[in-house]
Amino acid sequence: MAKPQEKVSFGTRLKQIGQVFSFTAKQDKWFVPLLLAAVLIPLALTVLLVILFGWIYLAIGIMVTLLAAVIVLNLRSNAAMMNAAEGQPGAAASLIENMRGDWRVRPAAASTTQFDMVHVVIGRPGVILLAEGNPQRVRGLLGQEKRRLAKVIGNAPLYDYVIGADEGQLPVRKLRTTMMRLPRNLTGKDVNALDKRLGALMARPQMPKGAIPKNMRPSKGAFRQQRPR
């Protein structure tokens, strides 16, 4: 079941806004000028309306100014996040985990030692597989994961996407929009049942495909130490 969202205090919310502001300002050189324009222009119009027609327009002007600032912050911060996420391993799973709605995400349900991975997402559309990494290797992972999930998903729709910027791939910046446009094929009860079945299937972790990195291999002396004398 989806966990209920915890209440966030006012101080924590202000801290989060400050972090988003700082991050966006570093990533987007146009953010601060656009934010200043979004604040100063409505304020100037508010002052003009107050002088001409009275104080009744002060509250309206402040509300419009705050709304314009929030819109600029939201749009530019989302764009900055998408630009920073492109090419980062696990970016697709992280974006889905922070989306609104009931999305059950299992990051890197299948993976290789070269950081190729397939994330499994369960939601009202059905089961969605998101592959990140080398296109040739992740397509093999996708095929394996499809065959594994086919045993338990029944008639639930199955979608798959390869995340990337090349032809035939889904860019990270379009991932949220694509997910929200998928049809709602399942009820909440169906999602819960499907989540339980997939949870049982994935309880046994899979070993990553590929050669074991040298720093993860046991030393030669480790085997000698384990032998009985």
PDB file of C-alpha atoms in Angstrom:
ATOM      1  CA  MET A   1       0.000   0.000   0.000  1.00  0.00           C
ATOM      2  CA  ALA A   2       1.174   3.546  -0.639  1.00  0.00           C
ATOM      3  CA  LYS A   3       2.454   5.280   2.457  1.00  0.00           C
ATOM      4  CA  PRO A   4       0.543   8.421   3.506  1.00  0.00           C
ATOM      5  CA  GLN A   5       2.477  11.631   2.966  1.00  0.00           C
ATOM      6  CA  GLU A   6       3.980  13.098   6.127  1.00  0.00           C
ATOM      7  CA  LYS A   7       3.086  16.683   7.035  1.00  0.00           C
ATOM      8  CA  VAL A   8       5.877  19.157   6.350  1.00  0.00           C
ATOM      9  CA  SER A   9       6.393  22.042   8.758  1.00  0.00           C
ATOM     10  CA  PHE A  10       6.473  25.655   7.565  1.00  0.00           C
ATOM     11  CA  GLY A  11      10.175  25.974   8.415  1.00  0.00           C
ATOM     12  CA  THR A  12      11.022  22.805   6.480  1.00  0.00           C
ATOM     13  CA  ARG A  13       9.009  24.030   3.510  1.00  0.00           C
ATOM     14  CA  LEU A  14      10.914  27.333   3.489  1.00  0.00           C
ATOM     15  CA  LYS A  15      14.198  25.428   3.636  1.00  0.00           C
ATOM     16  CA  GLN A  16      13.147  23.288   0.680  1.00  0.00           C
ATOM     17  CA  ILE A  17      12.198  26.395  -1.326  1.00  0.00           C
ATOM     18  CA  GLY A  18      15.597  27.900  -0.518  1.00  0.00           C
ATOM     19  CA  GLN A  19      17.370  24.764  -1.717  1.00  0.00           C
ATOM     20  CA  VAL A  20      15.352  24.741  -4.947  1.00  0.00           C
ATOM     21  CA  PHE A  21      16.108  28.443  -5.480  1.00  0.00           C
ATOM     22  CA  SER A  22      19.854  27.930  -4.945  1.00  0.00           C
ATOM     23  CA  PHE A  23      19.994  24.873  -7.202  1.00  0.00           C
ATOM     24  CA  THR A  24      18.035  26.552 -10.010  1.00  0.00           C
ATOM     25  CA  ALA A  25      20.131  29.733  -9.851  1.00  0.00           C
ATOM     26  CA  LYS A  26      23.309  27.679 -10.316  1.00  0.00           C
ATOM     27  CA  GLN A  27      21.912  25.661 -13.218  1.00  0.00           C
ATOM     28  CA  ASP A  28      19.963  28.380 -15.061  1.00  0.00           C
ATOM     29  CA  LYS A  29      21.535  31.769 -15.789  1.00  0.00           C
ATOM     30  CA  TRP A  30      18.150  33.230 -16.816  1.00  0.00           C
ATOM     31  CA  PHE A  31      16.354  32.206 -13.641  1.00  0.00           C
ATOM     32  CA  VAL A  32      17.203  35.237 -11.468  1.00  0.00           C
ATOM     33  CA  PRO A  33      16.476  37.851 -14.200  1.00  0.00           C
ATOM     34  CA  LEU A  34      13.153  36.193 -15.036  1.00  0.00           C
ATOM     35  CA  LEU A  35      12.211  35.957 -11.372  1.00  0.00           C
ATOM     36  CA  LEU A  36      13.019  39.638 -10.832  1.00  0.00           C
ATOM     37  CA  ALA A  37      10.892  40.563 -13.849  1.00  0.00           C
ATOM     38  CA  ALA A  38       8.039  38.391 -12.551  1.00  0.00           C
ATOM     39  CA  VAL A  39       8.163  40.285  -9.240  1.00  0.00           C
ATOM     40  CA  LEU A  40       8.969  43.852 -10.282  1.00  0.00           C
ATOM     41  CA  ILE A  41       6.529  44.191 -13.181  1.00  0.00           C
ATOM     42  CA  PRO A  42       3.396  43.211 -11.182  1.00  0.00           C
ATOM     43  CA  LEU A  43       4.572  45.361  -8.263  1.00  0.00           C
ATOM     44  CA  ALA A  44       4.985  48.378 -10.546  1.00  0.00           C
ATOM     45  CA  LEU A  45       1.506  47.845 -11.974  1.00  0.00           C
ATOM     46  CA  THR A  46       0.134  47.457  -8.449  1.00  0.00           C
ATOM     47  CA  VAL A  47       1.619  50.771  -7.338  1.00  0.00           C
ATOM     48  CA  LEU A  48       0.156  52.453 -10.426  1.00  0.00           C
ATOM     49  CA  LEU A  49      -3.306  50.988  -9.784  1.00  0.00           C
ATOM     50  CA  VAL A  50      -3.188  51.993  -6.097  1.00  0.00           C
ATOM     51  CA  ILE A  51      -2.293  55.585  -7.041  1.00  0.00           C
ATOM     52  CA  LEU A  52      -5.059  55.813  -9.641  1.00  0.00           C
ATOM     53  CA  PHE A  53      -7.857  53.812  -8.028  1.00  0.00           C
ATOM     54  CA  GLY A  54      -7.044  53.359  -4.370  1.00  0.00           C
ATOM     55  CA  TRP A  55      -5.779  50.702  -1.928  1.00  0.00           C
ATOM     56  CA  ILE A  56      -8.313  48.108  -3.018  1.00  0.00           C
ATOM     57  CA  TYR A  57      -5.849  46.881  -5.647  1.00  0.00           C
ATOM     58  CA  LEU A  58      -2.978  46.342  -3.186  1.00  0.00           C
ATOM     59  CA  ALA A  59      -4.047  42.852  -2.084  1.00  0.00           C
ATOM     60  CA  ILE A  60      -4.775  41.795  -5.667  1.00  0.00           C
ATOM     61  CA  GLY A  61      -1.386  43.050  -6.801  1.00  0.00           C
ATOM     62  CA  ILE A  62       0.458  41.156  -4.053  1.00  0.00           C
ATOM     63  CA  MET A  63      -1.370  37.934  -4.911  1.00  0.00           C
ATOM     64  CA  VAL A  64      -0.566  38.317  -8.619  1.00  0.00           C
ATOM     65  CA  THR A  65       3.095  38.998  -7.787  1.00  0.00           C
ATOM     66  CA  LEU A  66       3.389  35.893  -5.615  1.00  0.00           C
ATOM     67  CA  LEU A  67       1.656  33.778  -8.260  1.00  0.00           C
ATOM     68  CA  ALA A  68       4.012  35.011 -10.994  1.00  0.00           C
ATOM     69  CA  ALA A  69       7.060  34.254  -8.813  1.00  0.00           C
ATOM     70  CA  VAL A  70       5.822  30.731  -8.034  1.00  0.00           C
ATOM     71  CA  ILE A  71       5.146  30.022 -11.725  1.00  0.00           C
ATOM     72  CA  VAL A  72       8.646  31.126 -12.754  1.00  0.00           C
ATOM     73  CA  LEU A  73      10.249  29.143  -9.922  1.00  0.00           C
ATOM     74  CA  ASN A  74       8.283  26.012 -10.805  1.00  0.00           C
ATOM     75  CA  LEU A  75       8.940  26.123 -14.543  1.00  0.00           C
ATOM     76  CA  ARG A  76      12.635  27.000 -14.370  1.00  0.00           C
ATOM     77  CA  SER A  77      13.404  24.601 -11.484  1.00  0.00           C
ATOM     78  CA  ASN A  78      11.763  21.706 -13.347  1.00  0.00           C
ATOM     79  CA  ALA A  79      13.783  22.517 -16.462  1.00  0.00           C
ATOM     80  CA  ALA A  80      16.999  22.735 -14.403  1.00  0.00           C
ATOM     81  CA  MET A  81      16.271  19.382 -12.750  1.00  0.00           C
ATOM     82  CA  MET A  82      15.707  17.720 -16.110  1.00  0.00           C
ATOM     83  CA  ASN A  83      18.949  19.121 -17.526  1.00  0.00           C
ATOM     84  CA  ALA A  84      20.889  17.916 -14.495  1.00  0.00           C
ATOM     85  CA  ALA A  85      19.239  14.469 -14.583  1.00  0.00           C
ATOM     86  CA  GLU A  86      20.086  13.682 -18.207  1.00  0.00           C
ATOM     87  CA  GLY A  87      22.726  10.984 -18.399  1.00  0.00           C
ATOM     88  CA  GLN A  88      22.723  10.261 -14.655  1.00  0.00           C
ATOM     89  CA  PRO A  89      22.242   6.575 -13.703  1.00  0.00           C
ATOM     90  CA  GLY A  90      18.936   6.039 -11.910  1.00  0.00           C
ATOM     91  CA  ALA A  91      17.512   9.421 -12.948  1.00  0.00           C
ATOM     92  CA  ALA A  92      14.325   7.901 -14.397  1.00  0.00           C
ATOM     93  CA  ALA A  93      13.461   6.025 -11.199  1.00  0.00           C
ATOM     94  CA  SER A  94      14.145   9.107  -9.085  1.00  0.00           C
ATOM     95  CA  LEU A  95      11.822  11.267 -11.193  1.00  0.00           C
ATOM     96  CA  ILE A  96       8.974   8.765 -10.990  1.00  0.00           C
ATOM     97  CA  GLU A  97       9.400   8.403  -7.213  1.00  0.00           C
ATOM     98  CA  ASN A  98       8.840  12.160  -6.872  1.00  0.00           C
ATOM     99  CA  MET A  99       5.787  12.291  -9.121  1.00  0.00           C
ATOM    100  CA  ARG A 100       2.318  12.823  -7.730  1.00  0.00           C
ATOM    101  CA  GLY A 101       0.070   9.810  -7.735  1.00  0.00           C
ATOM    102  CA  ASP A 102       0.279   6.160  -6.764  1.00  0.00           C
ATOM    103  CA  TRP A 103       3.470   4.944  -8.438  1.00  0.00           C
ATOM    104  CA  ARG A 104       5.237   1.877  -7.002  1.00  0.00           C
ATOM    105  CA  VAL A 105       8.880   2.041  -8.119  1.00  0.00           C
ATOM    106  CA  ARG A 106      11.467  -0.750  -7.862  1.00  0.00           C
ATOM    107  CA  PRO A 107      14.754   0.851  -8.976  1.00  0.00           C
ATOM    108  CA  ALA A 108      17.288  -1.329 -10.811  1.00  0.00           C
ATOM    109  CA  ALA A 109      15.164  -4.490 -10.652  1.00  0.00           C
ATOM    110  CA  ALA A 110      17.579  -5.838 -13.284  1.00  0.00           C
ATOM    111  CA  SER A 111      21.089  -4.455 -13.767  1.00  0.00           C
ATOM    112  CA  THR A 112      24.608  -5.065 -14.998  1.00  0.00           C
ATOM    113  CA  THR A 113      27.986  -4.143 -13.561  1.00  0.00           C
ATOM    114  CA  GLN A 114      28.268  -1.490 -16.329  1.00  0.00           C
ATOM    115  CA  PHE A 115      25.414   0.515 -14.715  1.00  0.00           C
ATOM    116  CA  ASP A 116      22.806  -0.651 -17.213  1.00  0.00           C
ATOM    117  CA  MET A 117      19.520  -1.058 -15.371  1.00  0.00           C
ATOM    118  CA  VAL A 118      15.807  -1.650 -15.780  1.00  0.00           C
ATOM    119  CA  HIS A 119      13.410  -0.040 -13.294  1.00  0.00           C
ATOM    120  CA  VAL A 120       9.994  -1.588 -12.707  1.00  0.00           C
ATOM    121  CA  VAL A 121       7.110   0.827 -12.108  1.00  0.00           C
ATOM    122  CA  ILE A 122       3.592  -0.232 -11.122  1.00  0.00           C
ATOM    123  CA  GLY A 123       0.709   2.207 -11.445  1.00  0.00           C
ATOM    124  CA  ARG A 124      -2.794   2.677 -12.754  1.00  0.00           C
ATOM    125  CA  PRO A 125      -1.614   2.254 -16.375  1.00  0.00           C
ATOM    126  CA  GLY A 126      -0.127  -1.172 -15.556  1.00  0.00           C
ATOM    127  CA  VAL A 127       3.523  -2.227 -15.434  1.00  0.00           C
ATOM    128  CA  ILE A 128       6.117   0.121 -16.936  1.00  0.00           C
ATOM    129  CA  LEU A 129       9.739  -0.866 -17.570  1.00  0.00           C
ATOM    130  CA  LEU A 130      12.267   1.974 -17.805  1.00  0.00           C
ATOM    131  CA  ALA A 131      15.699   1.026 -19.147  1.00  0.00           C
ATOM    132  CA  GLU A 132      18.805   3.164 -18.691  1.00  0.00           C
ATOM    133  CA  GLY A 133      22.301   2.551 -20.008  1.00  0.00           C
ATOM    134  CA  ASN A 134      23.869   1.233 -23.198  1.00  0.00           C
ATOM    135  CA  PRO A 135      20.998   0.761 -25.719  1.00  0.00           C
ATOM    136  CA  GLN A 136      22.227  -2.633 -26.954  1.00  0.00           C
ATOM    137  CA  ARG A 137      22.733  -4.094 -23.489  1.00  0.00           C
ATOM    138  CA  VAL A 138      19.536  -2.705 -21.946  1.00  0.00           C
ATOM    139  CA  ARG A 139      17.375  -4.136 -24.717  1.00  0.00           C
ATOM    140  CA  GLY A 140      18.599  -7.572 -23.704  1.00  0.00           C
ATOM    141  CA  LEU A 141      17.778  -6.747 -20.074  1.00  0.00           C
ATOM    142  CA  LEU A 142      14.324  -5.578 -21.123  1.00  0.00           C
ATOM    143  CA  GLY A 143      13.648  -8.854 -22.886  1.00  0.00           C
ATOM    144  CA  GLN A 144      14.711 -10.861 -19.838  1.00  0.00           C
ATOM    145  CA  GLU A 145      12.588  -8.748 -17.516  1.00  0.00           C
ATOM    146  CA  LYS A 146       9.526  -9.034 -19.764  1.00  0.00           C
ATOM    147  CA  ARG A 147       9.787 -12.821 -19.744  1.00  0.00           C
ATOM    148  CA  ARG A 148      10.219 -12.865 -15.975  1.00  0.00           C
ATOM    149  CA  LEU A 149       7.260 -10.549 -15.273  1.00  0.00           C
ATOM    150  CA  ALA A 150       4.968 -12.292 -17.760  1.00  0.00           C
ATOM    151  CA  LYS A 151       4.641 -15.121 -15.246  1.00  0.00           C
ATOM    152  CA  VAL A 152       2.807 -12.978 -12.677  1.00  0.00           C
ATOM    153  CA  ILE A 153       1.284  -9.859 -14.275  1.00  0.00           C
ATOM    154  CA  GLY A 154      -1.529 -11.723 -16.034  1.00  0.00           C
ATOM    155  CA  ASN A 155      -3.541  -9.420 -18.317  1.00  0.00           C
ATOM    156  CA  ALA A 156      -2.073  -6.191 -16.909  1.00  0.00           C
ATOM    157  CA  PRO A 157      -0.729  -3.918 -19.681  1.00  0.00           C
ATOM    158  CA  LEU A 158       3.057  -3.810 -20.007  1.00  0.00           C
ATOM    159  CA  TYR A 159       4.902  -0.752 -21.341  1.00  0.00           C
ATOM    160  CA  ASP A 160       8.640  -0.375 -21.869  1.00  0.00           C
ATOM    161  CA  TYR A 161      10.865   2.596 -22.667  1.00  0.00           C
ATOM    162  CA  VAL A 162      14.580   3.068 -23.222  1.00  0.00           C
ATOM    163  CA  ILE A 163      15.642   6.362 -21.661  1.00  0.00           C
ATOM    164  CA  GLY A 164      17.971   8.443 -23.808  1.00  0.00           C
ATOM    165  CA  ALA A 165      18.309  11.186 -26.392  1.00  0.00           C
ATOM    166  CA  ASP A 166      18.745   9.044 -29.523  1.00  0.00           C
ATOM    167  CA  GLU A 167      16.070   8.184 -32.057  1.00  0.00           C
ATOM    168  CA  GLY A 168      13.464   5.773 -30.700  1.00  0.00           C
ATOM    169  CA  GLN A 169      14.363   6.574 -27.087  1.00  0.00           C
ATOM    170  CA  LEU A 170      12.451   8.572 -24.490  1.00  0.00           C
ATOM    171  CA  PRO A 171      14.215  11.715 -23.221  1.00  0.00           C
ATOM    172  CA  VAL A 172      14.229  12.206 -19.453  1.00  0.00           C
ATOM    173  CA  ARG A 173      12.540  15.599 -19.815  1.00  0.00           C
ATOM    174  CA  LYS A 174       9.514  13.936 -21.463  1.00  0.00           C
ATOM    175  CA  LEU A 175       9.236  11.058 -18.984  1.00  0.00           C
ATOM    176  CA  ARG A 176       6.724  12.645 -16.605  1.00  0.00           C
ATOM    177  CA  THR A 177       4.465  13.832 -19.421  1.00  0.00           C
ATOM    178  CA  THR A 178       4.576  10.410 -21.066  1.00  0.00           C
ATOM    179  CA  MET A 179       3.707   8.619 -17.829  1.00  0.00           C
ATOM    180  CA  MET A 180       0.789  10.942 -17.076  1.00  0.00           C
ATOM    181  CA  ARG A 181      -0.650  10.429 -20.572  1.00  0.00           C
ATOM    182  CA  LEU A 182      -0.785   6.657 -20.268  1.00  0.00           C
ATOM    183  CA  PRO A 183      -4.367   5.314 -19.972  1.00  0.00           C
ATOM    184  CA  ARG A 184      -5.624   4.322 -16.521  1.00  0.00           C
ATOM    185  CA  ASN A 185      -6.191   0.625 -17.124  1.00  0.00           C
ATOM    186  CA  LEU A 186      -6.198  -0.650 -13.516  1.00  0.00           C
ATOM    187  CA  THR A 187      -8.122   0.162 -10.370  1.00  0.00           C
ATOM    188  CA  GLY A 188      -6.409   0.849  -7.046  1.00  0.00           C
ATOM    189  CA  LYS A 189      -7.300  -2.679  -5.929  1.00  0.00           C
ATOM    190  CA  ASP A 190      -5.686  -4.111  -9.062  1.00  0.00           C
ATOM    191  CA  VAL A 191      -2.517  -2.107  -8.411  1.00  0.00           C
ATOM    192  CA  ASN A 192      -2.269  -3.441  -4.850  1.00  0.00           C
ATOM    193  CA  ALA A 193      -2.714  -7.038  -5.970  1.00  0.00           C
ATOM    194  CA  LEU A 194      -0.185  -6.646  -8.771  1.00  0.00           C
ATOM    195  CA  ASP A 195       2.288  -4.990  -6.403  1.00  0.00           C
ATOM    196  CA  LYS A 196       2.080  -7.970  -4.018  1.00  0.00           C
ATOM    197  CA  ARG A 197       2.666 -10.494  -6.802  1.00  0.00           C
ATOM    198  CA  LEU A 198       5.665  -8.632  -8.150  1.00  0.00           C
ATOM    199  CA  GLY A 199       6.997  -8.166  -4.627  1.00  0.00           C
ATOM    200  CA  ALA A 200       6.992 -11.928  -4.107  1.00  0.00           C
ATOM    201  CA  LEU A 201       8.684 -12.474  -7.469  1.00  0.00           C
ATOM    202  CA  MET A 202      11.431  -9.937  -6.769  1.00  0.00           C
ATOM    203  CA  ALA A 203      12.067 -11.020  -3.199  1.00  0.00           C
ATOM    204  CA  ARG A 204      15.015 -13.047  -4.472  1.00  0.00           C
ATOM    205  CA  PRO A 205      17.593 -10.509  -5.761  1.00  0.00           C
ATOM    206  CA  GLN A 206      19.206 -11.130  -9.120  1.00  0.00           C
ATOM    207  CA  MET A 207      22.964 -11.074  -9.582  1.00  0.00           C
ATOM    208  CA  PRO A 208      24.090  -8.288 -11.927  1.00  0.00           C
ATOM    209  CA  LYS A 209      24.943  -9.479 -15.417  1.00  0.00           C
ATOM    210  CA  GLY A 210      28.554  -9.156 -16.564  1.00  0.00           C
ATOM    211  CA  ALA A 211      32.045  -9.581 -15.209  1.00  0.00           C
ATOM    212  CA  ILE A 212      32.610  -8.999 -11.492  1.00  0.00           C
ATOM    213  CA  PRO A 213      34.734  -5.846 -10.931  1.00  0.00           C
ATOM    214  CA  LYS A 214      38.211  -6.498  -9.546  1.00  0.00           C
ATOM    215  CA  ASN A 215      37.555  -4.545  -6.355  1.00  0.00           C
ATOM    216  CA  MET A 216      34.603  -6.859  -5.565  1.00  0.00           C
ATOM    217  CA  ARG A 217      36.482 -10.138  -6.084  1.00  0.00           C
ATOM    218  CA  PRO A 218      37.704 -11.996  -2.977  1.00  0.00           C
ATOM    219  CA  SER A 219      41.444 -12.114  -2.459  1.00  0.00           C
ATOM    220  CA  LYS A 220      43.321 -15.322  -3.231  1.00  0.00           C
ATOM    221  CA  GLY A 221      44.195 -15.732   0.426  1.00  0.00           C
ATOM    222  CA  ALA A 222      40.531 -15.676   1.456  1.00  0.00           C
ATOM    223  CA  PHE A 223      39.984 -19.154   0.023  1.00  0.00           C
ATOM    224  CA  ARG A 224      43.038 -20.574   1.791  1.00  0.00           C
ATOM    225  CA  GLN A 225      41.834 -19.129   5.112  1.00  0.00           C
ATOM    226  CA  GLN A 226      38.459 -20.837   4.733  1.00  0.00           C
ATOM    227  CA  ARG A 227      39.928 -24.331   4.114  1.00  0.00           C
ATOM    228  CA  PRO A 228      39.895 -26.626   7.160  1.00  0.00           C
ATOM    229  CA  ARG A 229      43.319 -27.592   8.439  1.00  0.00           C
TER     230      ARG A 229
END
